[in-house]
Short mmCIF file of C-alpha atoms in Angstrom, two decimals:
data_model
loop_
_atom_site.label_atom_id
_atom_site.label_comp_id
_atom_site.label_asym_id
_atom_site.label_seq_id
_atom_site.Cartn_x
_atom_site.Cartn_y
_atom_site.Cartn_z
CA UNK A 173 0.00 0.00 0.00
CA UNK A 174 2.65 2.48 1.30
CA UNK A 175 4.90 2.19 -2.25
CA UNK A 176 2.09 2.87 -4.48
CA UNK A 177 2.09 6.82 -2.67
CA UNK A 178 3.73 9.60 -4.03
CA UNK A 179 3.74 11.66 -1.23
CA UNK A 180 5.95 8.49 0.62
CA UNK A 181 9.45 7.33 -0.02
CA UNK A 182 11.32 4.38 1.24
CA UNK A 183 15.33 4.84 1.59
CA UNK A 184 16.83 1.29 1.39
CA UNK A 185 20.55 0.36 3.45
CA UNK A 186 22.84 -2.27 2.76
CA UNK A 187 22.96 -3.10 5.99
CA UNK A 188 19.37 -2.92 6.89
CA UNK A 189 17.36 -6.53 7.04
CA UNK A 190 14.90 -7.13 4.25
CA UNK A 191 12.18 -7.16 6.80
CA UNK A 192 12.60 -2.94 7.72
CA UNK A 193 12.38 -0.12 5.49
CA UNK A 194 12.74 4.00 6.08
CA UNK A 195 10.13 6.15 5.67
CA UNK A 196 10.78 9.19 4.52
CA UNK A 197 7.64 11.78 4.35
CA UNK A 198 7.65 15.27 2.94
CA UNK A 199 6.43 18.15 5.30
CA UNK A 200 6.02 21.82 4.55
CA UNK A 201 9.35 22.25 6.78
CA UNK A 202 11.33 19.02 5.48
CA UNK A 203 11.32 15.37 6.22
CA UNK A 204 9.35 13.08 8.70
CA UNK A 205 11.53 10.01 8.93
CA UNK A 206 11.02 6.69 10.13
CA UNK A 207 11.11 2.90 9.95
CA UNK A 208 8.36 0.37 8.63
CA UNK A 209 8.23 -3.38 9.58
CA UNK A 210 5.64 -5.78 8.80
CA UNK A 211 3.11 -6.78 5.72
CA UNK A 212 1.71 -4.08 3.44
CA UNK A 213 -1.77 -4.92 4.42
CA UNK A 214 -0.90 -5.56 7.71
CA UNK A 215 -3.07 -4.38 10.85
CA UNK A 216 -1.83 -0.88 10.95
CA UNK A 217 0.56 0.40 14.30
CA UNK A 218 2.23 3.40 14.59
CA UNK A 219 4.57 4.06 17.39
CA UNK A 220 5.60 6.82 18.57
CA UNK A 221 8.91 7.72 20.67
CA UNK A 222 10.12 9.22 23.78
CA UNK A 223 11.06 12.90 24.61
CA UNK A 224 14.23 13.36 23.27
CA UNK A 225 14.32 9.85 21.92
CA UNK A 226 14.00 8.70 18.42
CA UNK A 227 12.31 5.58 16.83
CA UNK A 228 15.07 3.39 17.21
CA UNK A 229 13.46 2.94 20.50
CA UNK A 230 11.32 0.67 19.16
CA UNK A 231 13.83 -1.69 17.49
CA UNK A 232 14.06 -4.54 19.87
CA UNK A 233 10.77 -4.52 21.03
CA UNK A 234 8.86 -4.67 17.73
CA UNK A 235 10.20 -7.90 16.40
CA UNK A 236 8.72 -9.46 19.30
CA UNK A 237 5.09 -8.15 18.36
CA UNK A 238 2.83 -10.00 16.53
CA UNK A 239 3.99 -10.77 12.80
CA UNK A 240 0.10 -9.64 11.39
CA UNK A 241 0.88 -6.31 11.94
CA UNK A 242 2.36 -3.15 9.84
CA UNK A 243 4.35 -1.09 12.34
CA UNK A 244 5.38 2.36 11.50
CA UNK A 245 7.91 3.94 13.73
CA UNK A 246 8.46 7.56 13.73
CA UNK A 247 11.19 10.40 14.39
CA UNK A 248 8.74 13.35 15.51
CA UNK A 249 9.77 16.84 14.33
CA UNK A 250 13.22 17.63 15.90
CA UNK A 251 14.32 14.30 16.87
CA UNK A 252 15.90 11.72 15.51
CA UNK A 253 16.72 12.17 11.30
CA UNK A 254 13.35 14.15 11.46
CA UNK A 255 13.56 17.99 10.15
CA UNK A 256 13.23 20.48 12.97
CA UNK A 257 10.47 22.98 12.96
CA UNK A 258 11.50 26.07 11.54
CA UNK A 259 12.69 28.90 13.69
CA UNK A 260 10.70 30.56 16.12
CA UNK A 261 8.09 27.39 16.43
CA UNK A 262 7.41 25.86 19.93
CA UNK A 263 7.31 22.32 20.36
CA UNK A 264 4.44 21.23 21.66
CA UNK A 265 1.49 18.35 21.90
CA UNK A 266 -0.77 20.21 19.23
CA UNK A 267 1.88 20.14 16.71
CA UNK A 268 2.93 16.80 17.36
CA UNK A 269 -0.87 15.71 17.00
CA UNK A 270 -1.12 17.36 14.03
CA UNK A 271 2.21 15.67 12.74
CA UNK A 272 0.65 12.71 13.37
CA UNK A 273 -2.69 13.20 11.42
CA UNK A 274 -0.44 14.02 8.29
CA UNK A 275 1.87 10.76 8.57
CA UNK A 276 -1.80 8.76 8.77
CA UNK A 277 -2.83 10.89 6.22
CA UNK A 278 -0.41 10.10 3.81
CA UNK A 279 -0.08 6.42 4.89
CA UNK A 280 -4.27 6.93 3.75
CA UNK A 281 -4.53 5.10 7.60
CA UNK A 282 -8.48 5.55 8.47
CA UNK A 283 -8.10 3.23 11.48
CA UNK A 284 -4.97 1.96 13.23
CA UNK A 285 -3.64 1.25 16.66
CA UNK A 286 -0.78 3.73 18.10
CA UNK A 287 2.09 2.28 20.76
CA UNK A 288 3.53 5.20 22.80
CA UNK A 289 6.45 5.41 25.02
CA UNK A 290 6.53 8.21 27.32
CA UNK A 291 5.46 11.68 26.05
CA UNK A 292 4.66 9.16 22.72
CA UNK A 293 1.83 8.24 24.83
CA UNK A 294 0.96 11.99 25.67
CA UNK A 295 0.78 12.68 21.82
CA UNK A 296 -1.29 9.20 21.14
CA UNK A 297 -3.97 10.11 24.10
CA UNK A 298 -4.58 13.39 22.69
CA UNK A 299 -4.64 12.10 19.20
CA UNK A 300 -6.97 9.83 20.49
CA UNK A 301 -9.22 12.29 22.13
CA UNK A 302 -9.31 14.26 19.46
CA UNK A 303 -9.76 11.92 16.64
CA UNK A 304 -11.46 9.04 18.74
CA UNK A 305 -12.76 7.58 15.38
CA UNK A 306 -9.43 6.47 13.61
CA UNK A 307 -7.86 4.67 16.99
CA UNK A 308 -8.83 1.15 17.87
CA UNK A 309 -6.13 0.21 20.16
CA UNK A 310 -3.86 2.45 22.50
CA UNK A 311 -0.37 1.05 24.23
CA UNK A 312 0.94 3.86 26.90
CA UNK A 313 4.42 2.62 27.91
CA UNK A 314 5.54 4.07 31.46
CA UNK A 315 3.31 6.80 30.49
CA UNK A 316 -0.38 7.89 31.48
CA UNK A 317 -1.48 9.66 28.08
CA UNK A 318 -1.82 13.30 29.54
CA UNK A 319 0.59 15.33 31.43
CA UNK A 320 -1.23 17.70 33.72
CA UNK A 321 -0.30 21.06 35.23
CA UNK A 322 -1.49 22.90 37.99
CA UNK A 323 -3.81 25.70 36.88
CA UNK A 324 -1.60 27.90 39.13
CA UNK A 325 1.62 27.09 37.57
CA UNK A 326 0.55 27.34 33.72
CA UNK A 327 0.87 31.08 33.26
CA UNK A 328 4.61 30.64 34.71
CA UNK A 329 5.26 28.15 32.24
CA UNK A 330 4.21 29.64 29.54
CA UNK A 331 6.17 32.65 30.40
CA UNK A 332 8.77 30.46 31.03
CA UNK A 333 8.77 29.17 28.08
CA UNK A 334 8.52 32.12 25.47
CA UNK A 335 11.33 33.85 27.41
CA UNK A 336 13.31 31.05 26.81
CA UNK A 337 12.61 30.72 23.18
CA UNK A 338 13.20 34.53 22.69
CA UNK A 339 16.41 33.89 24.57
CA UNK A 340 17.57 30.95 21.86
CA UNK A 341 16.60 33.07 19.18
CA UNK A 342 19.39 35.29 20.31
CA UNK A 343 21.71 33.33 20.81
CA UNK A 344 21.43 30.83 17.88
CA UNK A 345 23.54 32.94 15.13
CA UNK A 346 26.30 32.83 17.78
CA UNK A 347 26.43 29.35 19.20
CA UNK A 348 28.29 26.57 17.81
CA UNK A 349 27.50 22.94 17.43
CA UNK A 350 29.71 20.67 19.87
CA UNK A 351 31.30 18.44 17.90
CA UNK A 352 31.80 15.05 19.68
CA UNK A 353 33.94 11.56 18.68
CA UNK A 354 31.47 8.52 18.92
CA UNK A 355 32.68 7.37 21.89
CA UNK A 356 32.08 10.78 23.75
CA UNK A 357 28.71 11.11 22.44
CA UNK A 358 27.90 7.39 23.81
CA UNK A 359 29.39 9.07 27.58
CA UNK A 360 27.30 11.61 27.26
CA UNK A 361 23.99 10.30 26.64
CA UNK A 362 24.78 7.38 28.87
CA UNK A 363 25.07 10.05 31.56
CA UNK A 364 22.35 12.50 30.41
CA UNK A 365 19.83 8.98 30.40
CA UNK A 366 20.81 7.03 33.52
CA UNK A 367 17.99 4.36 32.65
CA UNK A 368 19.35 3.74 28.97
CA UNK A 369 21.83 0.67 28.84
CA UNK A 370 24.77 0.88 26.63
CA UNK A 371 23.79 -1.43 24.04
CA UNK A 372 20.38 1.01 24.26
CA UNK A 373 22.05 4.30 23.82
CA UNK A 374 23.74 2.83 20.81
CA UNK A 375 20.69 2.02 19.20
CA UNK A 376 19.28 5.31 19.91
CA UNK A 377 22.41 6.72 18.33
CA UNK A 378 21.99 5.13 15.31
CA UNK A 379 19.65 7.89 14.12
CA UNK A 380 20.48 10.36 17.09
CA UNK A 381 23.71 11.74 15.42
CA UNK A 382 25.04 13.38 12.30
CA UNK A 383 28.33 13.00 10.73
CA UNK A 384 30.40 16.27 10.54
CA UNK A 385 33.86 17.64 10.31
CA UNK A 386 35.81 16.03 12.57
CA UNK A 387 33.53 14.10 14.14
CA UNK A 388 29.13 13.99 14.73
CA UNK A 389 26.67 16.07 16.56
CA UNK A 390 23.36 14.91 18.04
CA UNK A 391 20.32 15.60 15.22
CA UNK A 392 17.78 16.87 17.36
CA UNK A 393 16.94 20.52 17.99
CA UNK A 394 17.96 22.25 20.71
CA UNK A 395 14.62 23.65 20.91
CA UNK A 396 12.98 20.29 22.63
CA UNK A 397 14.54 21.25 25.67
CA UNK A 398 12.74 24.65 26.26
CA UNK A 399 9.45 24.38 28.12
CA UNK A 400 6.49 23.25 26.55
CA UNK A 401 4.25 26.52 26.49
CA UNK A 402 1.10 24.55 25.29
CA UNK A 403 -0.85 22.76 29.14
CA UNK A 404 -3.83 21.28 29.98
CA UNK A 405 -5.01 20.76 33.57
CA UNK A 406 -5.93 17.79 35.28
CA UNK A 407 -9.70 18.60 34.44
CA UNK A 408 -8.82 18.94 30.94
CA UNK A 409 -6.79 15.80 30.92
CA UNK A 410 -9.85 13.56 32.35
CA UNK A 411 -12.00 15.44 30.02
CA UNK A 412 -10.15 14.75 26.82
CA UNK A 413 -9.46 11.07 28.35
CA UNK A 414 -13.09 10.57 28.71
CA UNK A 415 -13.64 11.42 24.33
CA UNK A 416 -11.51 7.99 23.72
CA UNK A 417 -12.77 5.03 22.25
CA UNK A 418 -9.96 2.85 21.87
CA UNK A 419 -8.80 -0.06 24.09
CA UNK A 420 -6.24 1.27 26.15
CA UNK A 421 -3.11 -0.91 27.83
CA UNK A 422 -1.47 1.10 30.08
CA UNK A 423 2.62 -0.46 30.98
CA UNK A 424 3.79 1.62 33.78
CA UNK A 425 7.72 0.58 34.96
CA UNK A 426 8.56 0.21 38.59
CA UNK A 427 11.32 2.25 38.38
CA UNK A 428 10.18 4.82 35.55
CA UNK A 429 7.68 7.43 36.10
CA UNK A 430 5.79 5.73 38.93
CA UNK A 431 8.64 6.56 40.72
CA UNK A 432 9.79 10.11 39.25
CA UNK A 433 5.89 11.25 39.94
CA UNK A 434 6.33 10.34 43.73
CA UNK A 435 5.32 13.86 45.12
CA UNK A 436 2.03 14.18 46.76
CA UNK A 437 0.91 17.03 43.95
CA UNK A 438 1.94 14.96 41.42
CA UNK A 439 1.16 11.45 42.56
CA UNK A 440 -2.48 13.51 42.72
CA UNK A 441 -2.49 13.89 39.02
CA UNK A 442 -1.35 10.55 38.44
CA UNK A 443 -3.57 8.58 40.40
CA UNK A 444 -6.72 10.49 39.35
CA UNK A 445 -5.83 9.63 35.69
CA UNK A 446 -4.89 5.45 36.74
CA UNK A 447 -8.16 5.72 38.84
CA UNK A 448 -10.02 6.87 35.34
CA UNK A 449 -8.74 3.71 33.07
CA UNK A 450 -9.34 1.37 35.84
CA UNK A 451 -13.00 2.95 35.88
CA UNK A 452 -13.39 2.13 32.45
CA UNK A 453 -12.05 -1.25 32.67
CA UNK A 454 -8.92 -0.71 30.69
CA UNK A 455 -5.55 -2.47 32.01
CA UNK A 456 -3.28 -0.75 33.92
CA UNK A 457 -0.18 -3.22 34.91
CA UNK A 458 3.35 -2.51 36.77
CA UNK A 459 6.46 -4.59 35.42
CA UNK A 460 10.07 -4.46 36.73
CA UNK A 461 12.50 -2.03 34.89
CA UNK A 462 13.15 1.61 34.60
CA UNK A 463 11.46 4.44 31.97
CA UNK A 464 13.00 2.29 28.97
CA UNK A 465 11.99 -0.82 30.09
CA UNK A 466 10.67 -1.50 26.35
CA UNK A 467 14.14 -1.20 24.76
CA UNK A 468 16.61 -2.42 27.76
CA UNK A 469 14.33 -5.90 28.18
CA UNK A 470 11.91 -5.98 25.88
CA UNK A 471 10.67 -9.08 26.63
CA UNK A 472 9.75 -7.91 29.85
CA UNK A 473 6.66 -5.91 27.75
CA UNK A 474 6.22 -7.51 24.80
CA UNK A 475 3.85 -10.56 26.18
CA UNK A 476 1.83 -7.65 27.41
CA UNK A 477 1.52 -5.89 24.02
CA UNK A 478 1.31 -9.05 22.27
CA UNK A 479 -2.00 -10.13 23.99
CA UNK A 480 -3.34 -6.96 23.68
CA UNK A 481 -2.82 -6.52 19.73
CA UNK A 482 -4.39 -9.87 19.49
CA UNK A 483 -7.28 -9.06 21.34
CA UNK A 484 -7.76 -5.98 20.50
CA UNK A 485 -6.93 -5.85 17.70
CA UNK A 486 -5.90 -8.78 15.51
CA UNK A 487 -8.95 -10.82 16.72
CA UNK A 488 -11.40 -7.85 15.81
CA UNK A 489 -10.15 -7.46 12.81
CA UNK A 490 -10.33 -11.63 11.53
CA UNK A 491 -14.04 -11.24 12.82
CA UNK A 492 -15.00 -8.72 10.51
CA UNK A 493 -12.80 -9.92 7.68
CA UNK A 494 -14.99 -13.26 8.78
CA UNK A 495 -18.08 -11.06 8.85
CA UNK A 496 -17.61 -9.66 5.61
CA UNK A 497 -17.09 -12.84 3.70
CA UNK A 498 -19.98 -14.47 5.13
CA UNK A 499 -21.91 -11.62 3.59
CA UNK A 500 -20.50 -12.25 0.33
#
């Protein structure tokens, strides 16, 4: 399906198994980029990354997914061999939403199931909520598909976060790129991403860095870093939460964000959103491991996800196929 489009191209590697292919999808500001696995008219997936991660992320877990399925892996804008927005754009959910409905778009996806690691889950519940229609399945990994703020603090963020941007602005015609060897880069991140094994930060590299002069530099945009001036409260969160129709699995990680949303304000937000799931009888389950749980021991989660696609989704889907012919 995907090589008949014109608006898609797949970039082939010498060194890439038959089995994977790279997406490439023009933007008004570049490139989307990302990797495909699967059948053509396979049950349609489309993952979505980390903060600050890339789609590599998603390398050792997906061959451990059921075969049935076509899973497209994305860099969002700014990360990974994705363009960055161009200057003096925020990154924030909205856009990444609307990034999203374009990739669909173009794959001409009218239903499909997303897989989201961390704020990748934030962007797939808000896809969801907003386009509750085209999602049949949701997978949050170690996240809880909203990120609330207190009503009190958004104004200060959002200050925040335009001063900072205005500040970048500035600065941007004078700052350099640091230029790193590949074994520096690998210290770096390793020390940046405390959770991230070696063998996981190299993976991550594969499509976090750029070859230069006299040595690489990390591809994603500085930008990513600055606050995200775009918040919804916990009201709005449960509100938007409550507009999903998919099947939702919710992963959470011992040692991930369960843990790094211990404060009682925080833990507030947290639990309220758990509590909602659980009310509508969607699965909400606690393995061992850190926030990349899904790429350090993937086989830790992928029984999990597994079940759930089939289900969910796979199961669905031969009923109706089953439907259908019977009607024939």
């Amino acid at each position: 399906m995907i090589q008949a489009l014109k608006s898609v191209r797949h970039l082939t590697s010498s060194t890439m198994k038959q089995t994977v292919s790279e997406l490439s999808l023009p933007v008004p500001w570049g490139e989307i980029r990302g990797k495909v696995w699967g059948p053509d008219h396979g049950c349609p997936v489309l993952c979505l990354h980390g903060w600050a991660d890339n789609c590599g992320t998603f390398n050792s877990l997906i061959p451990l997914l059921p075969k049935e399925c076509r899973y497209v892996a994305v860099d969002l804008a700014g990360h990974g061999l994705s363009s960055h927005r161009p200057p003096g754009v925020f990154y924030s959910f909205p856009y990444y939403v609307a990034d999203v409905r374009t990739v669909v778009d173009a794959l001409q996806w009218s239903k499909f199931s997303i897989i989201g690691h961390s704020m990748g889950g934030n962007v797939a519940g808000m896809f969801s909520a907003l386009y509750p229609e085209m999602v049949d399945a949701v997978v949050l990994l170690d996240s809880y598909g909203f990120l609330p703020t207190d009503s009190k603090e958004v104004a200060k963020v959002m200050r925040q976060g335009i001063d900072d941007m205005l500040q970048f602005e500035k600065k941007t015609k004078y700052r350099r790129e640091r230029v790193y060897t590949y074994e520096k880069a690998v210290e770096r991140l390793l020390a940046a991403n405390p959770t991230l094994s070696e063998k996981s930060v190299k993976i991550l590299l594969e499509r976090g860095l750029v070859q230069v002069e006299g040595g690489v530099v990390f591809s994603r945009d500085f930008r990513i870093n600055l606050k995200n001036i775009v918040r919804i409260s916990l009201e709005q969160s449960l509100e938007m939460q409550s507009r999903i129709q998919a099947s939702i699995l919710v992963v959470l990680a011992q040692e991930g964000f369960e843990k790094i949303f211990a404060e009682p304000d925080q833990k507030k937000f947290t639990s309220a959103l758990l509590q909602a799931y659980r009310d509508r009888n969607y699965t909400v389950v606690t393995v061992p491991g850190d926030h990349h749980v899904h790429l350090n021991n993937p086989e830790v989660v992928a029984p999990l996800v597994s079940d759930f696609l089939q289900n969910k989704v796979l199961s669905q889907s031969a009923r109706l196929t089953g439907v259908q012919s019977s009607k024939l």
